[in-house]
Short mmCIF file of C-alpha atoms (C1' of nucleotides) in Angstrom, two decimals:
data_model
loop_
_atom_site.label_atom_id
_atom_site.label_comp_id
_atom_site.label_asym_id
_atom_site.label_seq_id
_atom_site.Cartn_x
_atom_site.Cartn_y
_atom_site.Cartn_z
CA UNK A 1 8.86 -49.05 -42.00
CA UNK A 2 8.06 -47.33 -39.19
CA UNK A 3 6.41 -47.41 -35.57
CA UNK A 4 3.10 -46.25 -35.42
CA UNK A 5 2.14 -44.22 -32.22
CA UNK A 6 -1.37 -43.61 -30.52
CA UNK A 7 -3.44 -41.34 -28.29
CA UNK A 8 -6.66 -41.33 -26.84
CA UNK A 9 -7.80 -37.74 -26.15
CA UNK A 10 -10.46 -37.65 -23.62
CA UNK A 11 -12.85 -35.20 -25.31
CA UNK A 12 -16.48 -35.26 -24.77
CA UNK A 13 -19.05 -33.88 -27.17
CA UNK A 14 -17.25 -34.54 -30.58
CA UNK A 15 -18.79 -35.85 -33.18
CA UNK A 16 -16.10 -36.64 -35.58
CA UNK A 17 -17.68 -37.65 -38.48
CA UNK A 18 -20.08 -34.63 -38.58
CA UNK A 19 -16.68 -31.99 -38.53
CA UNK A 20 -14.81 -33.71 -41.08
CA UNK A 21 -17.82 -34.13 -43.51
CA UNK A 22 -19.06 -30.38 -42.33
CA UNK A 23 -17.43 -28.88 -45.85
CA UNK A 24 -14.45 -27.45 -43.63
CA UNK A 25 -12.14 -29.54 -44.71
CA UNK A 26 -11.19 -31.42 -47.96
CA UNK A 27 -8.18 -33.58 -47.76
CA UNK A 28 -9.45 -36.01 -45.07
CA UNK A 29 -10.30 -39.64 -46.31
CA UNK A 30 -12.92 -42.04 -44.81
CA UNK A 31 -11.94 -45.17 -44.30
CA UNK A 32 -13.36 -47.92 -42.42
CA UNK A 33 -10.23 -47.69 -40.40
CA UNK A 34 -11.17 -43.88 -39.59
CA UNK A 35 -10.34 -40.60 -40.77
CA UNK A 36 -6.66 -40.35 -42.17
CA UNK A 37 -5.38 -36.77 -43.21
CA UNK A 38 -2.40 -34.74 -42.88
CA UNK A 39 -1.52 -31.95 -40.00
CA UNK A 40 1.38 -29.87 -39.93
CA UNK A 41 3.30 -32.93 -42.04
CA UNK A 42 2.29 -35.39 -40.11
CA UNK A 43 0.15 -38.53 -41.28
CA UNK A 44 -2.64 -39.34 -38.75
CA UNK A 45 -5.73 -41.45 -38.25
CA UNK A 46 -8.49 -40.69 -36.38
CA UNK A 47 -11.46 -42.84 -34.31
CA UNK A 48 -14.50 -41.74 -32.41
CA UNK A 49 -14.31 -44.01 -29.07
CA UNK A 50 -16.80 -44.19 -26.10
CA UNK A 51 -13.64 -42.36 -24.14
CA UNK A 52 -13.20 -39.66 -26.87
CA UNK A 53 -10.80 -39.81 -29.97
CA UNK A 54 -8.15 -42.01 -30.93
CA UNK A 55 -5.57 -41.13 -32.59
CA UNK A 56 -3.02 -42.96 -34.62
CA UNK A 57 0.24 -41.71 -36.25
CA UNK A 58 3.19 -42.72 -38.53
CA UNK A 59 5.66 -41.89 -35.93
CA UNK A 60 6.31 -41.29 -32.38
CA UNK A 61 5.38 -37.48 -31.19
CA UNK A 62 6.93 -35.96 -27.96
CA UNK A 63 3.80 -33.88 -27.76
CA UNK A 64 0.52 -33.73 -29.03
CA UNK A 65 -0.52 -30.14 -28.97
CA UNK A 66 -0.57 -29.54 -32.50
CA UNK A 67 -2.93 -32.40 -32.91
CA UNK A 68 -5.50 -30.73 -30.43
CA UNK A 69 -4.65 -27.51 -31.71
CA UNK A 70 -5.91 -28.75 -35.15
CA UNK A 71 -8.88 -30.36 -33.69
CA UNK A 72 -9.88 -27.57 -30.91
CA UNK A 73 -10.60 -30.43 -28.23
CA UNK A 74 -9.81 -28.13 -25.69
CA UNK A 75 -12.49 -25.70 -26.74
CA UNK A 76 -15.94 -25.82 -24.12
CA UNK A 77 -18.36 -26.49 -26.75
CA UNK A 78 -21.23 -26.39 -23.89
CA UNK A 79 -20.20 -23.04 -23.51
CA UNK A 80 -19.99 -21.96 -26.77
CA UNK A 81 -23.44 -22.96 -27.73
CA UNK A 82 -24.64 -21.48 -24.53
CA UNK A 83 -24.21 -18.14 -26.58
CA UNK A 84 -26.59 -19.36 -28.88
CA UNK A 85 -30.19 -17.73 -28.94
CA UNK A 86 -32.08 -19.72 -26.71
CA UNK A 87 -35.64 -18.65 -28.55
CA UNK A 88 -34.24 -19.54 -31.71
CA UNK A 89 -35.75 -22.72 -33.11
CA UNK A 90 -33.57 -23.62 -36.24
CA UNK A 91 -30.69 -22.97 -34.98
CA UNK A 92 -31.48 -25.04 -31.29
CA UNK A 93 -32.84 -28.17 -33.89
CA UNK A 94 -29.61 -27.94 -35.71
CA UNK A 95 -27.81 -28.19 -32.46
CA UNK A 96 -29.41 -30.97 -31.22
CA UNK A 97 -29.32 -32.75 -34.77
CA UNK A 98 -25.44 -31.68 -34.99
CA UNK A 99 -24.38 -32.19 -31.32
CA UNK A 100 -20.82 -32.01 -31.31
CA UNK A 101 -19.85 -30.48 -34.59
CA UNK A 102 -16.68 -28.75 -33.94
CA UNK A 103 -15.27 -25.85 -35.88
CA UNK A 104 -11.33 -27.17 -37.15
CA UNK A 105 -8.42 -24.72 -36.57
CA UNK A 106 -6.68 -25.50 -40.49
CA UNK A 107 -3.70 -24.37 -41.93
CA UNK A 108 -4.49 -20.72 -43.18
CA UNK A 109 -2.77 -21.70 -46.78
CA UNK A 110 -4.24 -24.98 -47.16
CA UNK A 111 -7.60 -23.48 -46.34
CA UNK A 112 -7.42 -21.00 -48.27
CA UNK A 113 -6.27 -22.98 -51.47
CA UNK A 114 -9.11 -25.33 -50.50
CA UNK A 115 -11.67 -22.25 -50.72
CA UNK A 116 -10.43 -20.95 -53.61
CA UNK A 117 -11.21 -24.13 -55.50
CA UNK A 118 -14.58 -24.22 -54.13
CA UNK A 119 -16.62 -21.73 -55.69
CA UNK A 120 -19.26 -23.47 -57.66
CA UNK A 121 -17.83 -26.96 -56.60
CA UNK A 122 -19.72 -29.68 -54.83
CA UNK A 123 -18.28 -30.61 -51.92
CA UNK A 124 -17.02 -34.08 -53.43
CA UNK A 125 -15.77 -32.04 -56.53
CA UNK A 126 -13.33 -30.11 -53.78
CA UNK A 127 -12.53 -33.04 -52.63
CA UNK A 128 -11.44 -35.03 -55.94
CA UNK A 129 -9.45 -31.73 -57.21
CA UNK A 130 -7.62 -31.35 -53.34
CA UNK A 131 -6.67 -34.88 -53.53
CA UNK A 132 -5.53 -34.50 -56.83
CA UNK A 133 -2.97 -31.93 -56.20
CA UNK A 134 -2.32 -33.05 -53.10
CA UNK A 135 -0.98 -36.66 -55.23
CA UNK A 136 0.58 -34.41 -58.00
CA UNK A 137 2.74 -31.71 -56.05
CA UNK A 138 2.21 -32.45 -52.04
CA UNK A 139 5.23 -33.68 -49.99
CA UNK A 140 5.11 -37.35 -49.47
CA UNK A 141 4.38 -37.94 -45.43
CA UNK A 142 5.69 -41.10 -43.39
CA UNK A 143 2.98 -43.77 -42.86
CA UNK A 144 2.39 -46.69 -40.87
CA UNK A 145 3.17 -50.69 -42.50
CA UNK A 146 0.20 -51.30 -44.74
CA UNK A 147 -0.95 -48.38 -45.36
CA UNK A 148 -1.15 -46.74 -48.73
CA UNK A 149 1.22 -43.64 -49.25
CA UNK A 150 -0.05 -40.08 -48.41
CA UNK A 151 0.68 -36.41 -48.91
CA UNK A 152 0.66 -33.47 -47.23
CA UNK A 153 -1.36 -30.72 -49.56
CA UNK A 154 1.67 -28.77 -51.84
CA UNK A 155 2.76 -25.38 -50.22
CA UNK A 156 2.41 -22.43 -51.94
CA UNK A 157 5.91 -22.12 -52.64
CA UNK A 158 5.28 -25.46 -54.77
CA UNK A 159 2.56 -24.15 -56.32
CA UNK A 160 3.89 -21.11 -57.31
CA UNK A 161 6.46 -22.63 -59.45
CA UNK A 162 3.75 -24.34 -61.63
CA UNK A 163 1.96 -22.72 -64.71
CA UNK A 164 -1.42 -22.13 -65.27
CA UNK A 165 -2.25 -24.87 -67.38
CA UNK A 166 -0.34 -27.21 -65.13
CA UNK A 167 -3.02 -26.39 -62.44
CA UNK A 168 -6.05 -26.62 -65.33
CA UNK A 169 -4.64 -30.03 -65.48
CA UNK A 170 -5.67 -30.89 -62.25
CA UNK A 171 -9.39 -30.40 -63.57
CA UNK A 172 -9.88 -27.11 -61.62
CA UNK A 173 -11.06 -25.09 -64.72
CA UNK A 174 -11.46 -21.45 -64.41
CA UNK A 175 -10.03 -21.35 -60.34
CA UNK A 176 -6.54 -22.22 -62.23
CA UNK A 177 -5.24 -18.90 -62.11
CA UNK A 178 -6.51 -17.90 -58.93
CA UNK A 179 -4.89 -20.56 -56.94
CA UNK A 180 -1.87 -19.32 -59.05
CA UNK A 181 -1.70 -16.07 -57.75
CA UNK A 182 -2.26 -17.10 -54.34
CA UNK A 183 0.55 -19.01 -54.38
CA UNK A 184 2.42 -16.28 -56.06
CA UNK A 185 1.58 -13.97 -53.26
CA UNK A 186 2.12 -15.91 -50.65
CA UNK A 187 5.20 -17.85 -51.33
CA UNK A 188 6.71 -14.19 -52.07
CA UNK A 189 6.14 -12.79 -49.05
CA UNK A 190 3.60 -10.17 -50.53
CA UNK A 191 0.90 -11.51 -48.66
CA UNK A 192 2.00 -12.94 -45.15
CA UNK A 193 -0.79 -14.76 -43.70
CA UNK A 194 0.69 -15.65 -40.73
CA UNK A 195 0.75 -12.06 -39.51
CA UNK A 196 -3.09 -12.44 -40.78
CA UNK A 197 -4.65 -13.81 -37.18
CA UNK A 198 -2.91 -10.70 -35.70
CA UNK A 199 -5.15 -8.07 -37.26
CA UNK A 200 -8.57 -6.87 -36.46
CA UNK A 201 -11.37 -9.09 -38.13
CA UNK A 202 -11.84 -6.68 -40.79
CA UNK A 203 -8.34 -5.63 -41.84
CA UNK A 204 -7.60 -9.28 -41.88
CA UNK A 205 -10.25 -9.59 -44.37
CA UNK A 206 -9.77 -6.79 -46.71
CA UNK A 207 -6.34 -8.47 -47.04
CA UNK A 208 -7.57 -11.28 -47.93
CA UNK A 209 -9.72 -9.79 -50.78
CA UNK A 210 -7.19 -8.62 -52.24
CA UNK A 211 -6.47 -11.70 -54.04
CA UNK A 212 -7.95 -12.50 -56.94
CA UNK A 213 -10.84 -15.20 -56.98
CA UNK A 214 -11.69 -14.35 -53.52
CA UNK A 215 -14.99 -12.59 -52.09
CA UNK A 216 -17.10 -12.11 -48.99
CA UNK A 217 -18.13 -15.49 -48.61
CA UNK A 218 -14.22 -17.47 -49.60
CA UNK A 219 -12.46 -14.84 -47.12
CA UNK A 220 -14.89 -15.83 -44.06
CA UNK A 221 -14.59 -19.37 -44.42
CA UNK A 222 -10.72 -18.84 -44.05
CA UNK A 223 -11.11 -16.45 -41.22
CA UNK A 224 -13.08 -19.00 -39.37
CA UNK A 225 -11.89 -22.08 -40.32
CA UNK A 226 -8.21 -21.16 -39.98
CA UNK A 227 -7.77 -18.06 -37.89
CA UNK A 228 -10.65 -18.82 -35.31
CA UNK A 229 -12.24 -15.72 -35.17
CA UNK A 230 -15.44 -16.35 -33.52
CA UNK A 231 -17.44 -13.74 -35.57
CA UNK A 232 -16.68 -14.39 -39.09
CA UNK A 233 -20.17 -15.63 -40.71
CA UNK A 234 -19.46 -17.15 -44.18
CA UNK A 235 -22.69 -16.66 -46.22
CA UNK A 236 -23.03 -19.19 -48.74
CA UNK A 237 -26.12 -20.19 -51.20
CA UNK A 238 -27.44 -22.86 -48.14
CA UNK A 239 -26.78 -20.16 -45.46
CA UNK A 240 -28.40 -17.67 -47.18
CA UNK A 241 -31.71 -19.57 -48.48
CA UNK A 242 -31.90 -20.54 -44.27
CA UNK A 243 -31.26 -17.14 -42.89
CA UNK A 244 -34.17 -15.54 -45.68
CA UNK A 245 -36.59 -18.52 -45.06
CA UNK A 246 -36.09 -18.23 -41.69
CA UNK A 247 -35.64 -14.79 -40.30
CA UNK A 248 -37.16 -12.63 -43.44
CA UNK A 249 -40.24 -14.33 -44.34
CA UNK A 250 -38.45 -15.66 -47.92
CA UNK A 251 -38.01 -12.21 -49.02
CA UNK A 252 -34.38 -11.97 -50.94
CA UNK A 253 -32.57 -9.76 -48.60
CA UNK A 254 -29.35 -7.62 -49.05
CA UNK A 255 -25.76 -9.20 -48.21
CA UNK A 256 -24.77 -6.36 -46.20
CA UNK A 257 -28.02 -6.94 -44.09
CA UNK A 258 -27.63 -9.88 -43.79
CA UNK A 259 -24.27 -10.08 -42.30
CA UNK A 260 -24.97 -7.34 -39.91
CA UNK A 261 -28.19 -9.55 -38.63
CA UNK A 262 -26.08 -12.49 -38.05
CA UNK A 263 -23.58 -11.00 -35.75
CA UNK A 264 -26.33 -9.01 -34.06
CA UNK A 265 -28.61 -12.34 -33.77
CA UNK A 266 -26.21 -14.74 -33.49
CA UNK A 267 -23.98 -13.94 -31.25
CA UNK A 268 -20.49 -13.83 -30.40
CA UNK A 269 -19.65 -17.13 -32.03
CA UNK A 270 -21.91 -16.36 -34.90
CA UNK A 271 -19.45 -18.48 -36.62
CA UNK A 272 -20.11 -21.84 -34.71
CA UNK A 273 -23.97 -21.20 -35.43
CA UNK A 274 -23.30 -20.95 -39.28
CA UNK A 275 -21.53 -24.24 -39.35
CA UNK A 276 -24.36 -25.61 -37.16
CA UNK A 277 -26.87 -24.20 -39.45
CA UNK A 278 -24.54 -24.87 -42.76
CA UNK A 279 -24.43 -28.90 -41.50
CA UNK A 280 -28.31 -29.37 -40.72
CA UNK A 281 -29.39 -28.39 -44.09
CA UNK A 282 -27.19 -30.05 -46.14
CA UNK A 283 -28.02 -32.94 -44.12
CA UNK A 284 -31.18 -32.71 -43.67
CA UNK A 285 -32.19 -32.44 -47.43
CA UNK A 286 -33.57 -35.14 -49.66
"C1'" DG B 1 -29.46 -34.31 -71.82
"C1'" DT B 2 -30.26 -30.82 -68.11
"C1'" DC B 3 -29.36 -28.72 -63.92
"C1'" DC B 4 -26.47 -26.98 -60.55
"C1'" DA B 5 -22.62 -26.80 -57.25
"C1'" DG B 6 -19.82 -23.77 -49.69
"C1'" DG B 7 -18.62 -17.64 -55.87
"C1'" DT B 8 -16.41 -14.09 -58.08
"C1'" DC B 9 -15.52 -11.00 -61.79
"C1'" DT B 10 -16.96 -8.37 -65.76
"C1'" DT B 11 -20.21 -6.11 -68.40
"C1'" DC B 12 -24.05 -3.36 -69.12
"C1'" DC B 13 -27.97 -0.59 -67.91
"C1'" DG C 1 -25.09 0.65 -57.76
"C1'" DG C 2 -27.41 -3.44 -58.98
"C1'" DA C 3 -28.81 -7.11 -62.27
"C1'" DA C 4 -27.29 -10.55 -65.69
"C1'" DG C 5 -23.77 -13.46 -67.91
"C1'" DA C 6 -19.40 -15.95 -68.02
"C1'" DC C 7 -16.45 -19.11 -66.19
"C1'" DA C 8 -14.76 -25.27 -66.28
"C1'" DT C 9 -16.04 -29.48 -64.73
"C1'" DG C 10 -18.57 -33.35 -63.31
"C1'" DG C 11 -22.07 -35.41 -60.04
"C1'" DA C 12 -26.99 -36.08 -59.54
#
DNA sequence: GTCCAGGTCTTCC
DNA sequence: GGAAGACATGGA
């Protein structure tokens, strides 16, 4: 039994709903109460209000910076999308049918689990298996009277003491021993990706291709979603069907070129107008 | 039943 | 170096 605790941060221009169900993360739940997930251990709930977002923990927090570090509410998204090509037309439609979709700042080894289990996954899929091993192997959190139990997502150094079939058990199929490794590497210390968001954009990524299981496309969704740098462009099947229909006439293009025309065309938060672009499409499709 | 999913790795030409 | 095929699983 516990006291719950609440805040109402006074951020303008965030559309909740549209981040959490953007495909960045997978471990947030939809409730009619709001979105519940876990940051940095802690349980929380969160509601869209007419003043900004409301949020609700398990216990009482002396600050609330890692909550608005996780959620970026400090970040000017006026400004950001002022970087935007003002003469491009999908891109400025996606904005105003996505207004206020916010890139997340995530855990680098949550998000990077979460990737690896995504590669030929449908976004509920992700979800169902994240959940899953979240219920199986994550740290039980506190949470408020009434509300069902939760978990943070396992650590690597959990993971890393499972077997391969224990993870196959947790219906990821072929991902099993790629998340295994992962673990492996980080919980050893061979990979250390806190020192990751140190490094230059492209020495962060080569590190991170180094694992097993993990391309282009895995490594700069981590590098945005949970390191922030502005410039990585994940290119995914949807991304890369919009940016040939779009800006090459339908003609299959090369993924080299068609990196190097996204940060050219895009901008210097090429990464916000991918996530802009990623949302539209999947929304806006039959 | 068939198709395909926020890919990546291996094999083969 | 680039084009297929394999890989597990389950929703649509």
């Amino acid at each position: 039994m516990t006291s719950r605790c609440e805040l109402c941060l006074p951020v303008a221009d965030y559309a909740l709903d549209a981040t959490m169900n953007s495909g960045q993360v997978f471990a947030w739940e939809h409730t009619r109460a709001g979105w519940t997930g876990v940051v940095r251990g802690r349980w929380v709930r969160l509601t869209a209000t007419p003043e900004g977002l409301r949020a609700e923990t398990a216990l009482p927090q002396r600050d609330w910076a890692w909550l608005r570090h996780f959620l970026q509410s400090d970040v000017d998204l006026a400004s950001v999308l002022a970087t935007f090509p003002a003469d491009d037309e999908q891109l400025q439609s996606a904005v105003t049918a996505c207004r206020g979709l916010r890139l997340l700042r995530q855990d680098p080894w949550e998000c990077l689990a979460g990737f690896i289990l995504s590669s030929t996954k449908q976004i509920v899929q992700i979800r169902q298996i994240v959940r899953g091993l979240c219920q199986r192997y994550g740290e039980p959190v506190a949470v408020p009277a009434g509300v069902s139990e939760a978990a943070a997502f396992p650590t690597a150094q959990r993971l890393a003491t499972l077997t391969e079939a224990d993870l196959r058990a947790c219906r990821m199929g072929f991902r099993a021993p790629y998340l295994l490794t992962a673990a492996r590497r980080v919980a050893s210390g061979e990979m250390n990706l806190a020192a990751l968001g140190n490094l230059p954009l492209d020495a962060a990524r080569d590190e991170l291709l180094t694992l097993p299981g993990v391309g282009e496309k895995i490594a700069d969704c981590v590098l945005l979603f949970a390191y922030g740098f502005p410039a990585a462009f994940p290119i995914d099947v949807w991304v890369r069907r919009a940016l040939r229909d779009c800006y090459f006439r339908g003609r299959p293009v090369r993924p080299e070129r068609l990196r190097e025309f996204a940060t050219r065309h895009f901008g210097s938060h090429a990464g916000y107008a991918q996530q802009y672009l990623f949302h539209h499409i999947r929304t806006g499709r039959r």
